[in-house]
Coordinates of C-alpha atoms in Angstrom, one line a residue:
M1 CA 8.1 0.7 6.3
D2 CA 9.1 4.3 5.7
N3 CA 12.5 4.9 7.2
N4 CA 14.9 7.1 5.4
N5 CA 18.4 7.3 6.8
G6 CA 19.6 9.8 4.2
S7 CA 21.2 7.5 1.7
Q8 CA 19.7 7.4 -1.8
D9 CA 22.0 4.8 -3.3
M10 CA 22.5 1.4 -1.4
N11 CA 23.5 -2.1 -1.9
V12 CA 20.3 -3.8 -0.9
P13 CA 20.9 -6.8 1.7
V14 CA 18.4 -9.1 0.2
E15 CA 19.2 -12.9 -0.4
G16 CA 19.4 -13.3 -4.1
V17 CA 18.2 -15.7 -6.6
A18 CA 17.4 -14.3 -9.5
G19 CA 0.0 3.6 -11.6
G20 CA -2.5 4.5 -12.5
G21 CA -3.6 7.3 -14.8
T22 CA -4.4 8.0 -18.5
S23 CA -2.6 9.3 -21.5
Y24 CA 0.9 8.1 -20.8
G25 CA 1.5 8.0 -24.6
F26 CA 4.1 5.2 -24.6
N27 CA 4.0 2.3 -26.9
D28 CA 5.8 -1.1 -26.9
G29 CA 8.8 0.3 -29.0
G30 CA 11.9 1.8 -27.5
I31 CA 13.7 5.1 -28.7
N32 CA 16.6 5.2 -30.9
S33 CA 19.1 7.7 -29.7
E34 CA 22.4 8.5 -31.4
P35 CA 25.6 8.7 -29.3
L36 CA 26.3 12.4 -28.2
K37 CA 29.0 13.8 -30.3
Q38 CA 29.5 17.0 -28.2
S39 CA 30.2 18.0 -24.7
T40 CA 28.8 15.9 -21.8
D41 CA 29.1 18.8 -19.3
P42 CA 25.7 19.1 -17.9
T43 CA 26.1 22.8 -17.8
E44 CA 26.4 23.1 -21.4
V45 CA 24.0 20.4 -23.0
P46 CA 20.3 19.6 -22.3
A47 CA 19.7 16.8 -19.6
A48 CA 17.6 15.1 -22.5
D49 CA 20.8 14.5 -24.3
L50 CA 22.4 12.7 -21.4
V51 CA 19.6 10.6 -19.9
N52 CA 16.3 9.3 -21.2
V53 CA 13.4 10.2 -18.9
W54 CA 9.9 8.5 -19.3
C55 CA 6.9 7.5 -17.3
M56 CA 5.2 4.2 -16.7
P57 CA 1.9 3.2 -15.0
N58 CA 1.8 1.9 -11.5
T59 CA 1.0 -1.6 -12.6
A60 CA 4.2 -2.1 -14.7
N61 CA 7.2 -3.9 -13.3
V62 CA 9.9 -1.7 -14.5
G63 CA 13.1 -3.6 -14.4
S64 CA 16.7 -2.6 -14.8
Q65 CA 16.7 -3.4 -18.5
E66 CA 13.4 -1.6 -19.5
T67 CA 13.8 0.3 -22.7
P68 CA 13.2 4.0 -23.0
R69 CA 9.9 5.3 -24.3
P70 CA 8.5 8.8 -25.3
L71 CA 8.0 11.2 -22.4
E72 CA 4.5 12.9 -22.4
T73 CA 2.4 14.7 -19.9
I74 CA 1.1 12.7 -17.0
N75 CA -2.7 12.8 -16.6
L76 CA -4.0 11.2 -13.6
L77 CA -7.6 10.7 -12.3
A78 CA -8.5 10.3 -8.5
A79 CA -11.3 10.5 -6.3
R80 CA -11.0 12.3 -2.8
N81 CA -9.5 9.9 -0.2
E82 CA -7.6 8.0 -2.9
R83 CA -4.0 7.6 -3.6
E84 CA -2.8 7.6 -7.1
S85 CA 0.6 6.9 -8.3
F86 CA 2.9 6.4 -11.3
Q87 CA 6.6 5.7 -12.1
I88 CA 9.4 7.8 -13.5
A89 CA 12.1 5.8 -15.3
M90 CA 15.6 7.3 -16.0
R91 CA 18.3 5.5 -18.2
P92 CA 21.7 7.3 -19.0
K93 CA 22.6 7.7 -22.5
V94 CA 26.2 8.5 -21.8
S95 CA 28.4 8.9 -18.8
W96 CA 29.0 12.5 -17.7
A97 CA 30.6 12.1 -14.3
A98 CA 34.4 11.2 -13.5
S99 CA 33.7 10.0 -10.0
S100 CA 30.4 8.0 -10.2
P101 CA 29.6 5.2 -12.6
S102 CA 27.5 7.3 -15.2
G103 CA 26.3 10.5 -13.6
S104 CA 23.9 12.1 -11.1
V105 CA 20.4 13.6 -11.4
Q106 CA 18.4 15.9 -9.3
I107 CA 14.7 15.4 -9.1
Q108 CA 12.7 18.4 -7.9
C109 CA 8.8 18.5 -7.3
S110 CA 6.4 21.3 -7.1
D111 CA 3.2 21.6 -5.4
L112 CA 0.0 20.7 -7.6
C113 CA -2.0 23.7 -7.9
S114 CA -5.5 24.3 -9.2
S115 CA -6.8 27.4 -11.0
A116 CA -8.7 28.2 -7.8
G117 CA -5.6 28.3 -5.8
D118 CA -6.1 25.0 -4.0
R119 CA -2.9 22.9 -3.4
L120 CA -1.7 19.5 -3.0
V121 CA 1.5 20.0 -1.1
V122 CA 4.8 18.2 -1.7
G123 CA 5.7 16.1 1.4
Q124 CA 2.1 16.0 2.4
S125 CA 0.3 14.7 -0.6
L126 CA 2.9 14.2 -3.2
K127 CA 5.9 11.8 -2.1
L128 CA 8.7 10.1 -4.0
R129 CA 10.1 6.5 -3.4
R130 CA 13.0 4.8 -5.2
V131 CA 12.0 1.4 -6.6
V132 CA 14.5 -1.1 -5.3
P133 CA 14.8 -4.7 -6.8
V134 CA 14.2 -7.6 -4.5
L135 CA 15.5 -10.9 -5.8
G136 CA 16.1 -9.0 -9.1
I137 CA 12.5 -7.9 -9.3
P138 CA 11.3 -4.3 -8.7
D139 CA 9.3 -4.2 -5.4
A140 CA 10.8 -2.2 -2.3
L141 CA 9.9 1.4 -2.3
V142 CA 12.4 3.4 -0.4
P143 CA 11.5 7.0 0.8
L144 CA 13.4 9.9 -0.7
D145 CA 14.0 13.4 0.2
I146 CA 11.5 16.0 -1.0
P147 CA 10.9 18.3 -2.6
V148 CA 14.6 18.0 -3.9
T149 CA 16.4 14.7 -4.0
Q150 CA 19.5 13.4 -6.0
L151 CA 20.2 10.0 -7.5
N152 CA 23.2 8.2 -9.0
L153 CA 22.5 6.5 -12.3
L154 CA 24.4 3.4 -13.4
P155 CA 25.4 2.9 -17.0
G156 CA 23.1 0.5 -19.0
E157 CA 20.5 0.4 -16.2
T158 CA 17.2 1.9 -15.7
S159 CA 16.4 3.5 -12.5
V160 CA 12.9 4.0 -11.3
I161 CA 11.1 6.6 -9.0
W162 CA 7.7 6.0 -7.6
V163 CA 5.5 9.0 -7.3
S164 CA 2.4 8.8 -5.1
I165 CA -0.4 11.5 -4.5
D166 CA -2.6 11.3 -1.6
V167 CA -6.0 13.3 -2.1
P168 CA -7.4 14.2 1.2
N169 CA -11.1 13.8 1.9
G170 CA -11.8 17.5 1.9
Q171 CA -9.8 18.4 -1.1
P172 CA -11.8 20.7 -3.6
P173 CA -12.3 18.9 -6.9
G174 CA -10.8 20.1 -10.0
Q175 CA -7.7 20.0 -12.2
Y176 CA -4.4 20.3 -10.4
E177 CA -1.1 20.9 -12.3
G178 CA 2.5 20.7 -11.3
E179 CA 6.0 19.7 -12.5
I180 CA 8.6 17.2 -11.7
I181 CA 12.1 18.4 -13.1
V182 CA 15.0 16.1 -13.8
S183 CA 18.4 17.9 -14.0
A184 CA 21.8 16.3 -14.8
M185 CA 24.3 17.3 -12.1
K186 CA 27.9 18.2 -12.3
T187 CA 30.2 15.7 -10.8
D188 CA 31.0 17.9 -7.8
G189 CA 27.3 17.8 -6.8
G190 CA 26.6 21.2 -8.3
S191 CA 23.5 22.0 -10.6
S192 CA 23.5 21.8 -14.3
A193 CA 23.6 25.6 -15.0
N194 CA 23.9 28.9 -13.0
L195 CA 25.2 26.9 -10.1
E196 CA 25.7 29.6 -7.4
K197 CA 22.4 31.4 -8.1
H198 CA 20.4 28.3 -8.4
E199 CA 21.7 26.9 -5.0
K200 CA 20.8 30.3 -3.2
D201 CA 17.5 30.2 -5.0
Q202 CA 16.8 26.6 -4.0
L203 CA 17.7 27.3 -0.2
C204 CA 15.5 30.3 -0.2
M205 CA 12.6 28.2 -1.7
E206 CA 13.0 25.3 0.8
L207 CA 13.1 27.7 3.8
K208 CA 9.9 29.4 2.4
N209 CA 8.4 25.9 1.9
C210 CA 9.1 25.1 5.7
L211 CA 7.2 28.2 6.7
D212 CA 4.3 27.3 4.4
I213 CA 4.0 24.0 5.9
M214 CA 4.3 25.1 9.5
E215 CA 2.2 28.2 9.6
P216 CA -1.1 26.7 9.2
I217 CA -0.9 24.2 11.8
E218 CA -3.1 25.9 14.6
G219 CA -6.2 23.8 15.4
K220 CA -5.1 21.1 13.2
P221 CA -5.3 17.4 14.2
M222 CA -2.3 16.0 16.0
D223 CA -1.5 13.5 13.4
E224 CA -1.3 16.1 10.7
V225 CA 0.7 18.5 13.0
V226 CA 3.2 15.7 13.5
E227 CA 3.3 15.1 9.7
R228 CA 3.9 18.8 9.0
I229 CA 6.7 19.0 11.6
T230 CA 8.4 16.0 10.2
C231 CA 8.4 17.2 6.6
A232 CA 9.7 20.7 7.6
S233 CA 12.5 19.1 9.8
S234 CA 13.5 17.0 6.8
S235 CA 13.8 20.0 4.6
L236 CA 15.7 22.1 7.4
R237 CA 18.3 19.2 7.7
R238 CA 18.9 19.1 4.1
I239 CA 19.5 22.8 4.1
L240 CA 21.9 22.7 7.1
F241 CA 24.0 20.1 5.6
S242 CA 24.1 21.8 2.2
P243 CA 27.7 22.5 1.1
S244 CA 26.8 26.1 0.2
F245 CA 24.9 26.9 3.3
A246 CA 27.8 29.1 4.6
E247 CA 27.6 31.3 1.5
F248 CA 23.8 31.7 1.4
I249 CA 22.6 35.2 1.7
S250 CA 18.8 35.8 1.8
T251 CA 18.6 38.5 -0.6
N252 CA 16.6 36.7 -3.3
G253 CA 12.9 37.7 -3.9
S254 CA 11.7 34.8 -5.6
T255 CA 8.5 33.3 -4.2
D256 CA 7.3 30.7 -6.8
M257 CA 9.2 27.5 -6.3
M258 CA 9.1 26.6 -10.0
E259 CA 9.9 30.1 -11.5
E260 CA 12.0 29.9 -14.7
D261 CA 15.0 31.5 -13.2
V262 CA 15.2 29.0 -10.3
V263 CA 16.1 25.8 -12.5
S264 CA 18.2 25.3 -15.4
N265 CA 16.5 25.6 -18.8
L266 CA 18.5 22.5 -19.8
A267 CA 16.4 20.2 -17.4
V268 CA 13.8 17.7 -18.4
R269 CA 10.3 18.9 -17.3
I270 CA 7.6 16.3 -16.6
K271 CA 4.1 17.9 -16.6
L272 CA 1.7 16.4 -14.2
R273 CA -2.0 17.0 -14.3
L274 CA -4.3 15.4 -11.7
T275 CA -8.2 15.7 -12.0
V276 CA -9.6 15.3 -8.6
W277 CA -13.3 14.1 -8.9
E278 CA -16.2 15.1 -6.6
F279 CA -17.0 11.7 -5.0
I280 CA -15.2 10.3 -1.9
I281 CA -13.8 7.0 -1.5
P282 CA -15.4 5.8 1.7
V283 CA -13.1 6.2 4.8
T284 CA -14.2 2.7 6.2
P285 CA -13.6 0.1 3.5
S286 CA -16.6 -1.5 2.1
L287 CA -15.1 -4.8 2.4
P288 CA -12.8 -5.6 5.3
A289 CA -9.4 -6.7 4.3
V290 CA -7.9 -8.3 7.5
I291 CA -4.1 -9.1 7.2
G292 CA -1.9 -10.5 9.8
V293 CA 1.3 -9.1 11.5
S294 CA 3.7 -11.5 13.2
D295 CA 4.4 -10.1 16.6
T296 CA 7.2 -12.7 17.1
V297 CA 9.0 -11.3 14.0
I298 CA 8.8 -7.8 15.5
E299 CA 10.1 -9.1 18.7
D300 CA 13.0 -10.9 17.0
R301 CA 14.0 -8.3 14.4
F302 CA 13.7 -5.2 16.6
G303 CA 15.0 -6.9 19.9
V304 CA 12.0 -5.9 22.0
E305 CA 10.7 -8.0 24.9
H306 CA 7.0 -9.2 24.6
G307 CA 5.0 -6.9 26.8
S308 CA 7.6 -4.2 27.3
E309 CA 7.1 -0.5 26.5
K310 CA 9.1 -0.7 23.4
W311 CA 7.1 -3.6 22.3
F312 CA 3.8 -1.6 22.6
E313 CA 5.5 1.3 20.6
K314 CA 6.6 -1.1 17.9
L315 CA 3.2 -2.8 17.5
N316 CA 1.4 0.7 17.4
L317 CA 4.0 1.9 14.7
H318 CA 3.1 -1.2 12.6
F319 CA -0.6 -0.8 13.2
K320 CA -0.9 2.8 12.1
W321 CA 1.4 2.4 9.3
L322 CA -0.7 -0.5 7.7
L323 CA -4.0 1.3 8.5
Q324 CA -3.2 3.9 6.0
Y325 CA -3.3 1.3 3.2
R326 CA -7.1 0.3 3.8
I327 CA -5.8 -2.7 5.7
S328 CA -7.4 -3.9 8.9
P329 CA -4.3 -5.2 10.6
Y330 CA -4.4 -8.0 13.3
F331 CA -1.3 -9.2 15.2
C332 CA -0.8 -13.0 15.4
R333 CA 1.2 -15.2 17.5
W334 CA 1.6 -18.7 16.0
G335 CA 1.6 -21.9 18.2
E336 CA 1.8 -25.7 17.6
S337 CA -0.4 -27.3 14.9
M338 CA -1.0 -23.9 13.3
R339 CA -2.8 -22.7 16.4
V340 CA -2.9 -18.9 16.2
L341 CA -3.7 -16.2 18.8
T342 CA -5.0 -13.1 16.9
Y343 CA -5.5 -9.6 18.2
T344 CA -6.0 -6.3 16.7
S345 CA -5.2 -4.3 19.9
P346 CA -2.3 -5.5 22.3
W347 CA -4.2 -3.5 25.0
P348 CA -7.0 -5.0 27.0
A349 CA -10.5 -3.7 26.1
D350 CA -10.8 -1.1 28.8
H351 CA -7.6 0.6 27.9
P352 CA -8.1 4.1 26.0
K353 CA -5.9 2.9 23.2
S354 CA -8.1 -0.1 22.4
D355 CA -11.0 2.2 21.9
E356 CA -8.8 4.5 19.7
Y357 CA -7.9 1.5 17.5
F358 CA -11.4 0.1 17.3
S359 CA -13.1 3.5 16.9
D360 CA -10.7 4.5 13.9
P361 CA -13.3 4.8 11.0
R362 CA -10.5 3.4 8.7
L363 CA -10.6 0.0 10.5
A364 CA -13.2 -2.2 9.0
A365 CA -12.8 -5.2 11.3
Y366 CA -10.9 -6.1 14.4
A367 CA -9.9 -9.4 16.0
V368 CA -10.6 -10.2 19.7
P369 CA -8.0 -12.4 21.5
Y370 CA -9.6 -15.5 23.2
R371 CA -7.1 -15.1 26.0
Q372 CA -4.8 -12.5 27.5
V373 CA -2.2 -11.1 25.1
I374 CA 0.1 -10.2 28.1
S375 CA 0.1 -12.7 30.9
G376 CA -2.1 -11.5 34.0
D377 CA -3.8 -12.8 37.1
D378 CA -7.1 -13.3 35.5
S379 CA -8.1 -16.8 34.4
R380 CA -8.9 -17.2 30.7
E381 CA -12.7 -17.5 31.3
S382 CA -12.6 -14.4 33.6
Y383 CA -10.5 -12.4 31.0
L384 CA -12.8 -13.4 28.2
R385 CA -15.9 -12.4 30.1
K386 CA -14.7 -9.0 31.1
E387 CA -13.3 -8.2 27.4
V388 CA -16.6 -9.2 25.8
E389 CA -18.7 -7.4 28.2
I390 CA -16.8 -4.3 27.6
L391 CA -16.7 -4.4 23.9
R392 CA -20.4 -5.3 23.5
S393 CA -21.2 -2.0 25.1
K394 CA -19.2 -0.1 22.4
P395 CA -20.5 1.1 19.1
H396 CA -17.8 -0.5 17.3
W397 CA -18.7 -4.1 18.6
N398 CA -20.1 -4.8 15.0
K399 CA -16.6 -4.8 13.7
A400 CA -15.5 -7.5 16.2
Y401 CA -14.7 -11.0 15.2
F402 CA -12.9 -14.0 16.9
Y403 CA -10.4 -16.1 14.6
L404 CA -10.4 -19.5 16.2
W405 CA -9.4 -23.1 15.4
D406 CA -11.5 -25.2 17.6
E407 CA -14.8 -25.3 19.5
M408 CA -13.8 -22.5 22.0
A409 CA -16.6 -20.6 20.4
S410 CA -19.2 -22.1 22.7
E411 CA -17.4 -20.2 25.7
I412 CA -17.7 -16.9 23.7
Y413 CA -21.4 -17.4 22.9
A414 CA -22.2 -17.7 26.6
Y415 CA -21.0 -14.2 27.1
A416 CA -22.0 -12.8 23.6
P417 CA -24.5 -14.7 21.6
D418 CA -24.1 -12.2 18.7
A419 CA -20.4 -12.7 18.5
R420 CA -18.8 -13.6 15.1
V421 CA -16.4 -16.3 14.8
L422 CA -14.0 -16.8 11.8
T423 CA -12.8 -20.1 10.6
T424 CA -10.2 -20.6 7.8
Y425 CA -10.1 -23.9 5.8
Y426 CA -9.2 -25.2 2.3
C427 CA -10.6 -28.8 2.2
G428 CA -12.8 -31.2 3.8
P429 CA -12.0 -33.6 6.5
G430 CA -9.5 -36.2 5.5
D431 CA -10.6 -39.0 7.9
A432 CA -14.2 -39.1 7.2
P433 CA -15.3 -37.8 3.7
L434 CA -18.6 -36.1 3.7
A435 CA -19.4 -36.6 0.0
P436 CA -18.2 -38.5 -3.0
T437 CA -15.8 -35.9 -4.4
P438 CA -13.2 -33.7 -2.5
F439 CA -15.0 -30.5 -3.5
E440 CA -18.5 -31.8 -2.4
S441 CA -16.7 -32.8 0.9
F442 CA -15.3 -29.3 1.2
V443 CA -18.8 -27.6 0.4
K444 CA -20.3 -29.6 3.4
V445 CA -17.7 -28.3 6.0
P446 CA -20.1 -25.7 7.3
N447 CA -22.4 -28.6 8.6
L448 CA -19.5 -29.5 10.7
L449 CA -18.5 -26.0 11.9
R450 CA -22.0 -24.8 12.5
P451 CA -22.9 -23.4 15.2
H452 CA -19.3 -22.7 16.1
T453 CA -18.6 -20.4 13.0
Q454 CA -20.4 -17.5 11.5
I455 CA -17.5 -16.4 8.9
Y456 CA -16.5 -19.2 6.7
C457 CA -13.3 -18.0 5.1
T458 CA -12.1 -20.5 2.2
S459 CA -9.1 -20.6 0.2
E460 CA -9.2 -19.1 -3.5
W461 CA -7.1 -22.2 -4.3
V462 CA -10.1 -24.5 -4.0
L463 CA -11.9 -22.8 -6.9
G464 CA -9.2 -22.9 -9.5
N465 CA -10.6 -21.4 -12.5
R466 CA -14.1 -22.6 -11.7
E467 CA -16.0 -19.4 -10.6
D468 CA -19.3 -21.2 -11.0
L469 CA -18.4 -23.3 -7.9
V470 CA -19.1 -20.4 -5.7
K471 CA -22.8 -20.9 -6.0
D472 CA -22.3 -24.4 -4.4
I473 CA -20.2 -22.9 -1.6
V474 CA -22.8 -20.0 -0.8
E475 CA -25.9 -22.2 -1.0
E476 CA -24.6 -24.1 1.9
L477 CA -24.5 -21.1 4.1
Q478 CA -27.4 -19.7 6.3
L479 CA -27.2 -16.2 5.2
D480 CA -30.4 -15.2 7.0
N481 CA -28.5 -16.6 10.3
R482 CA -25.6 -13.9 9.9
E483 CA -23.3 -16.5 8.2
E484 CA -20.8 -14.9 5.8
W485 CA -18.4 -16.2 3.1
W486 CA -14.8 -14.7 3.1
T487 CA -11.9 -15.8 0.9
Y488 CA -8.1 -15.9 1.5
I489 CA -4.8 -16.5 -0.3
C490 CA -1.8 -18.3 1.2
L491 CA 0.7 -20.0 -0.9
G492 CA -1.8 -20.7 -3.8
P493 CA -3.2 -20.0 -6.1
S494 CA -0.3 -19.7 -8.4
D495 CA 0.3 -18.0 -11.8
P496 CA -1.6 -17.0 -13.8
H497 CA -4.2 -16.8 -11.0
P498 CA -4.4 -13.4 -9.0
N499 CA -2.0 -13.4 -5.9
W500 CA 0.7 -11.2 -4.2
H501 CA 3.7 -13.3 -5.0
L502 CA 6.9 -11.5 -5.9
G503 CA 7.3 -11.1 -9.7
M504 CA 3.7 -11.3 -10.6
R505 CA 2.4 -8.6 -13.0
G506 CA 0.8 -5.3 -11.3
T507 CA -2.5 -6.1 -12.9
Q508 CA -2.5 -9.8 -11.7
Q509 CA -1.7 -8.5 -8.1
R510 CA -4.5 -6.0 -8.3
A511 CA -6.9 -8.7 -9.6
V512 CA -7.0 -10.1 -6.2
M513 CA -9.6 -7.7 -5.0
W514 CA -11.4 -7.6 -8.4
R515 CA -11.9 -11.5 -7.9
V516 CA -13.3 -10.9 -4.4
W517 CA -15.9 -8.4 -5.6
K518 CA -16.8 -10.6 -8.7
E519 CA -17.3 -13.8 -6.6
G520 CA -19.4 -11.9 -4.0
G521 CA -17.3 -12.4 -0.8
T522 CA -18.0 -10.2 2.1
G523 CA -14.5 -10.1 3.5
F524 CA -10.8 -11.1 2.7
L525 CA -8.1 -12.5 4.8
Y526 CA -4.3 -12.5 4.3
W527 CA -2.1 -14.4 6.6
G528 CA 0.9 -12.3 6.8
A529 CA 2.4 -9.0 6.0
N530 CA 5.7 -9.3 7.8
C531 CA 6.4 -13.1 7.8
Y532 CA 10.0 -13.1 6.5
E533 CA 12.6 -15.3 8.1
K534 CA 13.8 -14.9 11.5
A535 CA 16.4 -12.2 12.1
T536 CA 17.7 -10.5 15.1
V537 CA 18.7 -7.0 14.1
P538 CA 16.4 -4.5 12.2
S539 CA 19.0 -4.1 9.3
A540 CA 19.5 -7.7 8.6
E541 CA 19.0 -9.1 5.1
V542 CA 15.4 -9.9 4.2
R543 CA 14.9 -13.6 3.6
F544 CA 11.5 -15.2 2.4
R545 CA 10.5 -18.2 4.4
R546 CA 11.7 -21.7 2.8
G547 CA 9.0 -23.6 1.2
L548 CA 6.8 -20.6 0.3
P549 CA 6.6 -18.8 -3.0
P550 CA 9.0 -15.8 -2.9
G551 CA 6.9 -12.9 -1.5
D552 CA 4.2 -14.9 0.0
G553 CA 3.5 -13.6 3.5
V554 CA 5.5 -10.3 2.9
L555 CA 3.7 -7.1 1.9
Y556 CA 6.4 -4.6 3.3
Y557 CA 10.0 -4.6 4.3
P558 CA 11.7 -3.4 7.6
G559 CA 12.4 0.2 7.0
E560 CA 16.0 -0.2 8.4
V561 CA 16.9 -2.4 5.4
F562 CA 15.2 -0.1 2.7
S563 CA 11.9 1.0 3.0
S564 CA 2.4 -1.8 -1.7
S565 CA -0.7 -0.8 -2.5
S566 CA -4.0 -1.6 -2.2
E567 CA -5.9 0.1 -4.8
P568 CA -9.6 1.0 -4.0
D569 CA -10.9 -0.5 -7.3
Y570 CA -13.4 -2.4 -5.1
E571 CA -14.9 0.8 -4.0
Y572 CA -15.4 1.9 -7.7
L573 CA -17.3 -1.4 -8.4
K574 CA -19.2 -1.1 -5.2
L575 CA -20.4 2.5 -6.1
Y576 CA -21.6 1.5 -9.7
E577 CA -23.3 -1.6 -8.3
S578 CA -25.1 0.6 -5.7
K579 CA -26.4 2.7 -8.4
Y580 CA -27.1 0.2 -11.3
G581 CA -27.2 -3.2 -9.5
R582 CA -24.8 -6.1 -9.5
E583 CA -25.5 -7.5 -12.9
E584 CA -24.8 -4.0 -14.6
A585 CA -21.6 -3.8 -12.6
M586 CA -20.6 -7.2 -13.5
G587 CA -21.1 -6.2 -17.3
L588 CA -19.0 -3.2 -17.0
L589 CA -16.1 -5.3 -15.4
E590 CA -16.2 -7.7 -18.4
K591 CA -16.9 -4.9 -21.0
T592 CA -13.9 -3.0 -20.1
G593 CA -11.7 -6.1 -20.1
V594 CA -10.6 -5.5 -16.6
Y595 CA -11.4 -9.0 -15.1
M596 CA -13.3 -11.9 -16.6
G597 CA -12.1 -14.6 -14.3
P598 CA -9.0 -16.1 -12.5
E599 CA -7.1 -16.7 -15.7
R600 CA -8.7 -14.0 -17.9
Y601 CA -7.8 -10.3 -16.8
T602 CA -6.3 -7.4 -18.2
L603 CA -2.3 -7.4 -18.7
E604 CA -2.2 -3.8 -19.5
H605 CA -3.1 -0.7 -17.5
R606 CA -5.4 1.2 -19.8
P607 CA -8.7 -1.0 -19.3
I608 CA -8.3 0.0 -15.5
D609 CA -8.5 3.8 -16.4
V610 CA -11.4 3.0 -18.8
L611 CA -13.2 1.2 -15.9
R612 CA -12.5 3.9 -13.4
G613 CA -13.5 6.7 -16.0
E614 CA -16.9 5.0 -16.8
V615 CA -17.6 4.7 -13.2
Y616 CA -17.0 8.4 -12.6
N617 CA -18.9 9.6 -15.7
T618 CA -22.1 7.5 -14.7
C619 CA -22.1 8.1 -11.0
R620 CA -20.8 11.7 -10.7
P621 CA -23.1 13.9 -8.8
S622 CA -25.6 15.9 -11.1

């Protein structure tokens, strides 16, 4: 989770074993560079002579030995209410520092501006994170200071910055342009040229940026006000601790953050263009992706007592953080024999916070607990009856589901005949086979679960590469009786099938939701977002659970250690399907080469852009 303690360079305490957009202009070859035969003083030579800088798409795993590529203008395409991202890679050519291993660079960002004067503001829409390896694989994203940050580079290693841009719902469409500037720094921390003037200009610019952020807060939603204050505070703190603050004199008249006299002409400039499309990605996801968060892991690592005020605060933080990634979180508490208590809100149904959670338009589905999360005086039956009566009177009741493991559903139906019960399974009964083959037995499971289950959630592992078997599964369901088919991934399937294991290609991980759309599931479940090994302090090393593939059950890391995305390709396919029908949408998916099956999907990023561009060009408002 986002937690920046001010350190940009760190030894990551992890147990060890060993983007999207268009027109990146890179190829599979590297860049041949001759050793620098002149001064390595960054105030005298271009930064490009000291460090290679290039860009990569967000689906690439850019490791420490990634070879340099040409640097070209970044062209991104995004709908409104969408996050788009790419990566900046840097690899030193020579060492220009005496005190650090190779040298330091400063990264400076500008707002993205349109010709009409609209902006995507640094710190609100544009953010930087450092890509940090986990088990030797680039994975964790550590927040960096913005609009200016500084990094130390190591000789012979590629360092990577993750750049993300969030486009608000109401952002005017059009083309936005900005720059990201990489400057080599002197060993004493000074800038690469015109040190004294540059420092003063930068301080002036940062103070002005704080004013720009804070002045328009009147009448804004509280979440936005908090975000603006946080961003301004970060900038002010950086200024306060600047070595030259005591010498700063506010006499500079510069007003444009990226004017030529503010930064050295020796820097590497990355041109960034973002085209914001007219259409809006739905605030409420078209397909609920419900993902578990272990409350016991939170309790152990953060030292909070179950049911305490701090406990509620930590759960609330996790819920809000995950919700922004199009995830519908549910908290879970595992018991014996894999029995699990699931709940989306830790508060009872009549608490204002529960209504706030369930009414949030970003939440596509919520889990209702079958018993009290916090022990109370009510019996289980009394508690369940009261919860259901309250929730059934709410407009958001159609989002509710119960995640159960046995026939407790009959009690629920006594109070709410229209309740939805979700059951996960990956095989048929082992003691009394229902059919001649294991798969045929698996297909007949709904006959055992009915009428206690409405959402049949099956493992993608069962299908292997046989997508044609989906038809057999769905034919067993009573769709006219509100029965649904969801899928989940847990442990398997393994490579080369789509999953979220550590080290899988970016397109392979993204293919998880392509597969859900193509197979026609109406929901998706993932068992755990924070299910790493037990630890009793927030900053303890991150250990994946023994017996599980590395990364299984872990979608984010504790911010105290160092601080993943779910792309809305599903929404693009849904939009195309709504206009031209499912058959045409299926043809587009295959024609562009994005996804043909569990073992046949793109390994490169460009087909993703082709798909997105085709959807936009055919579905754009006339």
